[in-house]
Short mmCIF file of C-alpha atoms in Angstrom, two decimals:
data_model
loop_
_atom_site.label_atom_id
_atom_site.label_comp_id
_atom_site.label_asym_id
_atom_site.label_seq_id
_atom_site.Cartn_x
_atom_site.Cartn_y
_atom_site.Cartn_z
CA UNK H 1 6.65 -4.83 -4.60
CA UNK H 2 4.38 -2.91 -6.36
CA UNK H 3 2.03 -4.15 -9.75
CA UNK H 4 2.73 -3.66 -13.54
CA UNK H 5 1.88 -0.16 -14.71
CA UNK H 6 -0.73 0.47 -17.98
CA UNK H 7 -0.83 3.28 -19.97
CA UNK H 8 -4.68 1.83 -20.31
CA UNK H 9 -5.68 0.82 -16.71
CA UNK H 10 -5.24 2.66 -13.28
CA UNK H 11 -3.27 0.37 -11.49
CA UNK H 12 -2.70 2.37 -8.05
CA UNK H 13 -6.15 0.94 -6.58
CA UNK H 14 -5.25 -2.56 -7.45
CA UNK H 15 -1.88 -2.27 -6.65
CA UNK H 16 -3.88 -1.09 -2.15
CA UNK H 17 -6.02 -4.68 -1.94
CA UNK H 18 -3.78 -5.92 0.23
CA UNK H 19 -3.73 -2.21 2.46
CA UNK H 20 -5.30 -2.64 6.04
CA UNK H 21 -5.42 -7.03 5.71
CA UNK H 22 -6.00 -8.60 9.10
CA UNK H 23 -6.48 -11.85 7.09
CA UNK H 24 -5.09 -14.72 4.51
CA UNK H 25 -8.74 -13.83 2.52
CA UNK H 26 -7.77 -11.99 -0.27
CA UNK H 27 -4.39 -12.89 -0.88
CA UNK H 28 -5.37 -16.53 -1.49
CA UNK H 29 -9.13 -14.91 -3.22
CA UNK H 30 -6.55 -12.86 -5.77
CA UNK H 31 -4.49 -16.27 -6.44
CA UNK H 32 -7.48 -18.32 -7.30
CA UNK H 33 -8.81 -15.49 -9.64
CA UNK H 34 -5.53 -15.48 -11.21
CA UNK H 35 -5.07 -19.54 -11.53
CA UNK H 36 -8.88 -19.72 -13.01
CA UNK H 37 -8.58 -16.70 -15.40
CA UNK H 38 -4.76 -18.17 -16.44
CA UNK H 39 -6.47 -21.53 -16.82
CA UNK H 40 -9.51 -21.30 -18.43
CA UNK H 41 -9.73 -18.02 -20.16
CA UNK H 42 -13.05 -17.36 -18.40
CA UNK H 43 -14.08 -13.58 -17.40
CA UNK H 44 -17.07 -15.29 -15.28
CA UNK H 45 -15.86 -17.52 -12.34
CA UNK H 46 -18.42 -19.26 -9.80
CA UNK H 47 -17.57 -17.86 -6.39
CA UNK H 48 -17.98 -21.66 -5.06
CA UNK H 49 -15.07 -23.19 -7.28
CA UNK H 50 -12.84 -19.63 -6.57
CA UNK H 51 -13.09 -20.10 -2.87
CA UNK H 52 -12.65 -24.42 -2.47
CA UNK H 53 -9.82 -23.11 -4.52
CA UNK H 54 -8.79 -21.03 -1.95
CA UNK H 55 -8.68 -23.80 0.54
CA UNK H 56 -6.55 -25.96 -2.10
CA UNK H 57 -4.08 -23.07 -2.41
CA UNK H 58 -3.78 -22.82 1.73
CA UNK H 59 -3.77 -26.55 2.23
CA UNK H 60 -0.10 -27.45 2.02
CA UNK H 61 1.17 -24.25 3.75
CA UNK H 62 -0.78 -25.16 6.62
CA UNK H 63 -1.49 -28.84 6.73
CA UNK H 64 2.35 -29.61 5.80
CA UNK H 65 4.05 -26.98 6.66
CA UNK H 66 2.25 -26.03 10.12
CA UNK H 67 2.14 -22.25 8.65
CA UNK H 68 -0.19 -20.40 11.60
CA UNK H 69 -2.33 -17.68 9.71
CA UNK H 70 -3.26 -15.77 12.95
CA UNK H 71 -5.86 -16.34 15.79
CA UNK H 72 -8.77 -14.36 13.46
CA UNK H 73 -8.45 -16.74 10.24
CA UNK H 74 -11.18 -18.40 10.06
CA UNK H 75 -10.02 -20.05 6.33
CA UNK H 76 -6.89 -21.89 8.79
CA UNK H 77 -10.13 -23.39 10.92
CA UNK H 78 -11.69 -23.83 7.54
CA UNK H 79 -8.63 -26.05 5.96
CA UNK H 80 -8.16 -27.99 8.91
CA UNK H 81 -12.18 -28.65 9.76
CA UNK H 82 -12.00 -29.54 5.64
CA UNK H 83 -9.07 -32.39 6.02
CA UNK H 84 -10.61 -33.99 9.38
CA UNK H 85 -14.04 -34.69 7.70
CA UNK H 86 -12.76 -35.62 4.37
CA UNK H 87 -9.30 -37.41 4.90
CA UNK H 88 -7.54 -35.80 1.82
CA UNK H 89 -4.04 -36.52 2.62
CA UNK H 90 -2.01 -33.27 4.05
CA UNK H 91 0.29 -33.43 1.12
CA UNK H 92 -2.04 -33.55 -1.57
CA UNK H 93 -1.66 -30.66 -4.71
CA UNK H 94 -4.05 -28.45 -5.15
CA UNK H 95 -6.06 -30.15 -8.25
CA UNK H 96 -6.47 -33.60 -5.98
CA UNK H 97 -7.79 -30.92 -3.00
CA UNK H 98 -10.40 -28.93 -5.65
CA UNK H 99 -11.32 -32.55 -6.71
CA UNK H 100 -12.02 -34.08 -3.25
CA UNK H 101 -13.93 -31.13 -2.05
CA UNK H 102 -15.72 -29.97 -5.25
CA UNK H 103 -17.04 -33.86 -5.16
CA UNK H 104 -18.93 -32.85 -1.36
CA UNK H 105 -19.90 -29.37 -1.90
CA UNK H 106 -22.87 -29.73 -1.46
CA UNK H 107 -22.90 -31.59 1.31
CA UNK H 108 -24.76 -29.36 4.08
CA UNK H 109 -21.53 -29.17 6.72
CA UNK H 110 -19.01 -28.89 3.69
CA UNK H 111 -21.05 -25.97 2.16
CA UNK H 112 -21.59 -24.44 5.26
CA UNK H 113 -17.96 -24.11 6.05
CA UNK H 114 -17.32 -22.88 2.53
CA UNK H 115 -19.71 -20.12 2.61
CA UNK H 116 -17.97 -18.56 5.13
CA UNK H 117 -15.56 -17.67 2.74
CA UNK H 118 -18.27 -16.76 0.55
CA UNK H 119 -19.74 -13.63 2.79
CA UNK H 120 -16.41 -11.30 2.81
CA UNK H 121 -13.77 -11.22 0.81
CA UNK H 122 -15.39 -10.95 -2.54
CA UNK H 123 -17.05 -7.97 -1.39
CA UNK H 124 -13.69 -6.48 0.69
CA UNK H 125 -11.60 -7.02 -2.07
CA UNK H 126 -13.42 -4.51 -3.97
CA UNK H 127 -12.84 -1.40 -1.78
CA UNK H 128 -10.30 0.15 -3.32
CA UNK H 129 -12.74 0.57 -6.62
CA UNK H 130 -15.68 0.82 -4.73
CA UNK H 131 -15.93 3.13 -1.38
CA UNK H 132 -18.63 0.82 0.81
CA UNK H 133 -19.39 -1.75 3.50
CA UNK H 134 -23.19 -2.64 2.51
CA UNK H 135 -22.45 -5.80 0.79
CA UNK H 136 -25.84 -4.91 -1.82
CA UNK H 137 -25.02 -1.69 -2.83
CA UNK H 138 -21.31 -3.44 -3.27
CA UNK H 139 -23.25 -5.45 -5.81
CA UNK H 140 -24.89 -2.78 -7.56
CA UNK H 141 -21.99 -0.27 -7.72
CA UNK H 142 -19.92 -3.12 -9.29
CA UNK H 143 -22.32 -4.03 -11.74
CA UNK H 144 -20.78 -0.65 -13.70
CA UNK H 145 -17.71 -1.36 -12.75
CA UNK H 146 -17.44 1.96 -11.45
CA UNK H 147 -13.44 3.07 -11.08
CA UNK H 148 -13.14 0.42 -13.83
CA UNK H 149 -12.69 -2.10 -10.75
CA UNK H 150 -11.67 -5.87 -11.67
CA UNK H 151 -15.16 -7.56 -11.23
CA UNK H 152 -18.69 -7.50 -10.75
CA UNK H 153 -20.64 -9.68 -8.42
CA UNK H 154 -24.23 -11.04 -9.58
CA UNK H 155 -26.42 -13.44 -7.81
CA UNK H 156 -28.81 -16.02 -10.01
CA UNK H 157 -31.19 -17.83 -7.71
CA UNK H 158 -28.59 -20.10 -5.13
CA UNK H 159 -25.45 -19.53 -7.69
CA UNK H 160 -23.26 -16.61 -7.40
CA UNK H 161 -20.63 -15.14 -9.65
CA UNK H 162 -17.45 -12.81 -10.79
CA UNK H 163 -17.62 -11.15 -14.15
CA UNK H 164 -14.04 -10.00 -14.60
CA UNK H 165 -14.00 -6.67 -16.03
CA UNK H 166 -13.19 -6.91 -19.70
CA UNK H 167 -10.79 -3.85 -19.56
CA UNK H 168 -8.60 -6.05 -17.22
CA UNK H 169 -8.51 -9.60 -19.37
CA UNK H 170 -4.98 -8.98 -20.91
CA UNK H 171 -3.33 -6.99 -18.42
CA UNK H 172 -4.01 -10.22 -16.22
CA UNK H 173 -2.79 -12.58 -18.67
CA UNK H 174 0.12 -10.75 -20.11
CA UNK H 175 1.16 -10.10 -16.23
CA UNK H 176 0.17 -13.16 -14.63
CA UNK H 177 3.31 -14.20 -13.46
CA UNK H 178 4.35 -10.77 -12.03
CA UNK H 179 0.75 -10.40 -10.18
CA UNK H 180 1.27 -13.94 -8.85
CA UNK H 181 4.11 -12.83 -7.45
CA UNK H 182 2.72 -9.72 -5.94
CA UNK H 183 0.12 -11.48 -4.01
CA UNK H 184 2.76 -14.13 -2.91
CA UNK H 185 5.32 -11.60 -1.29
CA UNK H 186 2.49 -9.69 0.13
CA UNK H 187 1.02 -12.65 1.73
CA UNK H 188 4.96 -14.05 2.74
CA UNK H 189 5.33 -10.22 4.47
CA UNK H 190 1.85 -10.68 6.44
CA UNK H 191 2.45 -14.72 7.40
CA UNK H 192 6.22 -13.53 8.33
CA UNK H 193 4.94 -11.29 11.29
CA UNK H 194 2.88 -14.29 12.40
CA UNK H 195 5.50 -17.45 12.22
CA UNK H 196 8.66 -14.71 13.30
CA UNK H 197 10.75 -17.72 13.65
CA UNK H 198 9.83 -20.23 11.23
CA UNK H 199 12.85 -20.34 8.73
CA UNK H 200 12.56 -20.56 4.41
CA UNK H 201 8.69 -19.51 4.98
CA UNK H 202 8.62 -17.96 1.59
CA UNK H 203 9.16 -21.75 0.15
CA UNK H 204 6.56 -22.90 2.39
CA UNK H 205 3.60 -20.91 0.33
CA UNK H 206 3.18 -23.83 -2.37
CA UNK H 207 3.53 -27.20 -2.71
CA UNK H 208 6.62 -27.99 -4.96
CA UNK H 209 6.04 -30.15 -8.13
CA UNK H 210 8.50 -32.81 -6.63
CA UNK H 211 11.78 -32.47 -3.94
CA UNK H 212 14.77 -32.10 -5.35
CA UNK H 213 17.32 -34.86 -5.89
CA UNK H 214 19.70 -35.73 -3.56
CA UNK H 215 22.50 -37.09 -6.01
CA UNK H 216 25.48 -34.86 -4.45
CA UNK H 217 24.89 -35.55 -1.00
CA UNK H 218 24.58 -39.14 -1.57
CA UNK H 219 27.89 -38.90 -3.72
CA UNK H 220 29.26 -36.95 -0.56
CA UNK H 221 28.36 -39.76 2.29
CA UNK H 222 29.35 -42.53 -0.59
CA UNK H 223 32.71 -41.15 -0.92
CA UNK H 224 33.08 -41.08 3.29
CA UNK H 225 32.19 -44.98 3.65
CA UNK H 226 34.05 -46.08 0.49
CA UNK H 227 37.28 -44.01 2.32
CA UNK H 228 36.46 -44.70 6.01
CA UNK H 229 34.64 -47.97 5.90
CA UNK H 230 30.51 -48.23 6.68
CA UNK H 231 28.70 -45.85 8.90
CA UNK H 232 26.34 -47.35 11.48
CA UNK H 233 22.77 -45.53 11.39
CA UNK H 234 22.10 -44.14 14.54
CA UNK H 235 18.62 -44.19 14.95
CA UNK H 236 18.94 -48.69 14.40
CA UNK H 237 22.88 -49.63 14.54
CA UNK H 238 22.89 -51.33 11.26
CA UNK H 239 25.59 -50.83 9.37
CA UNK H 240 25.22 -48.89 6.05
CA UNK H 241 27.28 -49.39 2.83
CA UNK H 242 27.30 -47.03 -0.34
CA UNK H 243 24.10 -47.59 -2.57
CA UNK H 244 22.69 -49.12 0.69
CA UNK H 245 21.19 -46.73 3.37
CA UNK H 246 18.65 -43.54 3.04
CA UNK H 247 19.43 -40.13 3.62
CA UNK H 248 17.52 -38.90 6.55
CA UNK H 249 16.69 -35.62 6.96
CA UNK H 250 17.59 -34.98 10.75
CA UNK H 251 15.12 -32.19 11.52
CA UNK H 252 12.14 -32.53 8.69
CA UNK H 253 12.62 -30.90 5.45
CA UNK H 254 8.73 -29.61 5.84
CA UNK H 255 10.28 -27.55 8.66
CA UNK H 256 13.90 -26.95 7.87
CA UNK H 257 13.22 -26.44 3.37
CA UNK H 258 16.32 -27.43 2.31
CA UNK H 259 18.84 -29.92 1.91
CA UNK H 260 22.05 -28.54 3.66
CA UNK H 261 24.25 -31.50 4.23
CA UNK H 262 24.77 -30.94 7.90
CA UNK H 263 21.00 -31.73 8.57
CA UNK H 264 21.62 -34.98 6.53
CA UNK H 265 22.69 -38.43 7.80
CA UNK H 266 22.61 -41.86 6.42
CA UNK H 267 20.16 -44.02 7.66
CA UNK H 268 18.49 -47.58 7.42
CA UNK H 269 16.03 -47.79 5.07
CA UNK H 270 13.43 -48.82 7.52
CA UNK H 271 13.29 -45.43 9.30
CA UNK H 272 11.65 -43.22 7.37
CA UNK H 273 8.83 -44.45 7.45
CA UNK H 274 8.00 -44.24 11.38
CA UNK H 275 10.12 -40.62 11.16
CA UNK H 276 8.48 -39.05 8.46
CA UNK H 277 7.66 -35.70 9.52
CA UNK H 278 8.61 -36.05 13.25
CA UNK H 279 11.54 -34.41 15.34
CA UNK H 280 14.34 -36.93 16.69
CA UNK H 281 14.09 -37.04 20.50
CA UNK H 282 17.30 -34.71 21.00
CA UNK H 283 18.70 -36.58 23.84
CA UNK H 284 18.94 -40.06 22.43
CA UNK H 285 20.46 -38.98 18.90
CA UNK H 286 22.41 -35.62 18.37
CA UNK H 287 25.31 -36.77 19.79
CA UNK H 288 25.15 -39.87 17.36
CA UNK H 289 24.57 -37.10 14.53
CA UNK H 290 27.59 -35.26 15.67
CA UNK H 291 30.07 -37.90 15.67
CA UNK H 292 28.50 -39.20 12.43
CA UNK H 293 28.75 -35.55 10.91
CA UNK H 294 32.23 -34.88 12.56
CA UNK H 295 33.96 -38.07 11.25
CA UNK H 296 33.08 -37.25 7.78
CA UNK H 297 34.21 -33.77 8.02
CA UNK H 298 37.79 -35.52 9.13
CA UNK H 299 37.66 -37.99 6.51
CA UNK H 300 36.98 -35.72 3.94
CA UNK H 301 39.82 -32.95 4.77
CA UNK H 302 42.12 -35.65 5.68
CA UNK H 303 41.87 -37.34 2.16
CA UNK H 304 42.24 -33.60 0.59
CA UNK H 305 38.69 -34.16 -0.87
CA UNK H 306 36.72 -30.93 -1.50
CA UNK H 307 33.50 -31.89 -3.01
CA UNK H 308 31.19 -28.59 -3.58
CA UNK H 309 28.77 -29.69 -1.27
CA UNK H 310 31.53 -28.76 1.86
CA UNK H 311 30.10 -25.23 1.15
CA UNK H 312 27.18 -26.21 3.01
CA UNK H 313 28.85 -26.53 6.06
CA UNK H 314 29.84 -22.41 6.27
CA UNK H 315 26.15 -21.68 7.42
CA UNK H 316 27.36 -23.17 10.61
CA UNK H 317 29.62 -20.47 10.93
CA UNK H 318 32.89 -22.11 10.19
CA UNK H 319 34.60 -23.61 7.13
CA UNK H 320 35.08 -26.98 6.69
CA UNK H 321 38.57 -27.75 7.29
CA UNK H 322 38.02 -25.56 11.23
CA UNK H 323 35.24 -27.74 11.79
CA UNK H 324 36.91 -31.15 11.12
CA UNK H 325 40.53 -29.72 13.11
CA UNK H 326 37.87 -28.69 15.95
CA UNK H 327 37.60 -31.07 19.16
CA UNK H 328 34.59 -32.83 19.68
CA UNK H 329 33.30 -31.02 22.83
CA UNK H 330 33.39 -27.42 20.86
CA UNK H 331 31.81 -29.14 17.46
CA UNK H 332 29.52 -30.75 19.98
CA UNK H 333 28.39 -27.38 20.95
CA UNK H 334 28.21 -25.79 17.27
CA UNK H 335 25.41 -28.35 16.73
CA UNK H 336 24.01 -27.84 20.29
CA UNK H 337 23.40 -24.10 19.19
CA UNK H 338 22.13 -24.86 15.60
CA UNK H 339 19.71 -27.61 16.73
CA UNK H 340 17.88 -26.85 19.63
CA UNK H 341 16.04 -23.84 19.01
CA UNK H 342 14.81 -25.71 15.54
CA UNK H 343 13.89 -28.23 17.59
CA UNK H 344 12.01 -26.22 19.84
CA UNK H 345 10.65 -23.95 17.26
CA UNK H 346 9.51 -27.27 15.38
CA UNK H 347 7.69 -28.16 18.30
CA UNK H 348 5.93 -25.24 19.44
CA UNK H 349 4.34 -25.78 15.75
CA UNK H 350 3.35 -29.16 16.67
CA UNK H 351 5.60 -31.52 15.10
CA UNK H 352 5.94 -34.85 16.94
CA UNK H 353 8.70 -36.18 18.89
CA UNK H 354 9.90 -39.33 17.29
CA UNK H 355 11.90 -42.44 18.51
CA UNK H 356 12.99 -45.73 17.01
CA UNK H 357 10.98 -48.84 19.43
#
C-alpha cells in the first residue's frame, strides 16, 4: 500500500518509515500523531501524551486479543506492566486508557516505563528525512526540517515536544483516513509474520465501537425450537425456549472475530458469565455442540427453510443440505477438524480452559 502522492510534498521518504521495522514503535508512534493532529488541530504534540497514547492504541490488540508483538517489544512488556499496576480493565477504549494513565504519569514507576518509549522512536522515525543515529544532532538537523521531514523535536527543561512541519498540516488532514490505513496494513503485514496462525488478525488492531447484533442468528435458533421443540444447553441441561436462552459463542469471539453460526449455540443465561473469554474443555462439550448444531441443520432442510444465515455453514466446506443428509460420525469429524486446532491455537495464546462446576 503505498501513501497519497503531492504535487507539493515528497512523499517517497514518508511513504519508507516503516522500511527495516523490527518493532510495533512507529506504527503505533505514526497513529497517535495522526489521532492528535486529526483531533486537535495542533502542529505541537507533547511526546508524553503521543506515547501513553501509544499504549492506549496497543491495549486491546494485546490485552484482549492476546496479539504477541515479538520477543524484542518492549511497548507489549510496557502494556501489560501498565494494566497489572493500574487495573484498567483489558477491554477498555482508548480515551478511558489515556485517562487512567495520563492521571499517574507522573508517578516515578509509571513514568519510568513510559520513557522507554520516549528514547527511540521519535528519533527513528525520522530517518528517512534525516540520515543519523546521534539522537542530538537528530534534534538539531530537524529543527530545519531538513528534507522537509514531518517534525521537529525540541526539549524545554523536563518537557519535550513535536512541531509538525507546517508544509505537512493539510496533506495529513485531507489524507487522514488513507494514512491511517497505511500504518494499519503495514503494522497487520509485520504482526501477521508473528501470530502466523491467529485468524481475522486485521480486525484484531482496534477495539470496535460495539459488537454487532446478533438478530439473524437468534431468528435462526428461534425458528429451530419453535419447529423442533426446546434445545437443552449443553454446558447446564436446562432447557431453552425462544426469547429465553443466550447465544454463546463456542470458541471466544476475541479469538475467532466473527459471528459464523456454526461457532454459535444457545445457552443458559447463567453461562456467560463464568465463560467469558475462556475455551470449552473439548472433551466434555463438542460432541454436545455437534448434535446441537447437526439437529438444526436437519430441522431446517427438512422444513424447506433457507434462512440466509445457512450460508455460513459453506466455510465448513460443505453446503447445508450435505451437512444435515451427512451421518453423525462424518459431521462429527467436520467439527473435529474445524475445532481443534482453534482450540489449540487459542491456547498456545493463553486463553483459559473453561468448565461449568
Amino acid at each position: 500500500m503505498l501513501v497519497p502522492q503531492s504535487e507539493l510534498l515528497c512523499t517517497t521518504r514518508l511513504g519508507k518509515v516503516f522500511d527495516k521495522t523490527v518493532a510495533t514503535y512507529k506504527y503505533f508512534w505514526f497513529i497517535s500523531i495522526l489521532q492528535t493532529h486529526a483531533k486537535t488541530g495542533n502542529t505541537q504534540m507533547n511526546v508524553w501524551d503521543l506515547v501513553i497514547r501509544m499504549v492506549a492504541n496497543a491495549w486491546y490488540p494485546i490485552h484482549y486479543f492476546r496479539l504477541s508483538f515479538g520477543k524484542s517489544d518492549s511497548l507489549f512488556d510496557i502494556v501489560m506492566a501498565l494494566q497489572n499496576e493500574l487495573g484498567i480493565p483489558i477491554d477498555s477504549d482508548i480515551e478511558t486508557v489515556i485517562a487512567a494513565i495520563t492521571e499517574h504519569r507522573n508517578e516515578i514507576p509509571i513514568k519510568n516505563r513510559l520513557r522507554i518509549l520516549t528514547l527511540n522512536v521519535p528519533y527513528r522515525f525520522l530517518r528517512p528525512w534525516i540520515d543519523t543515529s546521534d539522537d542530538k544532532e537528530m534534534i538539531a538537523r530537524s529543527q530545519s526540517f531538513e528534507n522537509e521531514c514531518l517534525y521537529s523535536l525540541r526539549r524545554i527543561e523536563n518537557e519535550f515536544y513535536i512541531n509538525l512541519n507546517l508544509v505537512w498540516d493539510i496533506y495529513l488532514h485531507n489524507h487522514y483516513a488513507i494514512l491511517i490505513d497505511f500504518a494499519y496494513w503495514n503494522l497487520t503485514q509485520f504482526l501477521q509474520v508473528r501470530n502466523p496462525n491467529v485468524p481475522a488478525l486485521s480486525n484484531k488492531l482496534i477495539r470496535p465501537e460495539k459488537r454487532n447484533p446478533l438478530t439473524a442468528q437468534h431468528k435462526y435458533w428461534d425458528m429451530v425450537i419453535n419447529l423442533g421443540g426446546p434445545i437443552r444447553c449443553i454446558y447446564t441441561g436446562k432447557e431453552l425456549y425462544p426469547s429465553n436462552y443466550d447465544l454463546d459463542h463456542f470458541i471466544p469471539w476475541s479469538f475467532v472475530s466473527h459471528n459464523l453460526n456454526w461457532n454459535l449455540i444457545p445457552s443458559d443465561g447463567s453461562v456467560n458469565s463464568s465463560k467469558s473469554n475462556k475455551l470449552p474443555e473439548l472433551s466434555l462439550y463438542l460432541r454436545k455442540l455437534t448434535d446441537v448444531q447437526h439437529t438444526s441443520l436437519r430441522i431446517c432442510i427438512k422444513a424447506n427453510k433457507s434462512p440466509k444465515i445457512l450460508e455460513d455453514y459453506l466455510s465448513l466446506g460443505f453446503t447445508p443440505r450435505e451437512l444435515a443428509e451427512m451421518d453423525d460420525i462424518h459431521f462429527m469429524e467436520i467439527y473435529e477438524r474445524t475445532y481443534k486446532p482453534l482450540n489449540q491455537i487459542a491456547m498456545n495464546m493463553g486463553y483459559e480452559i473453561w468448565k461449568q462446576t
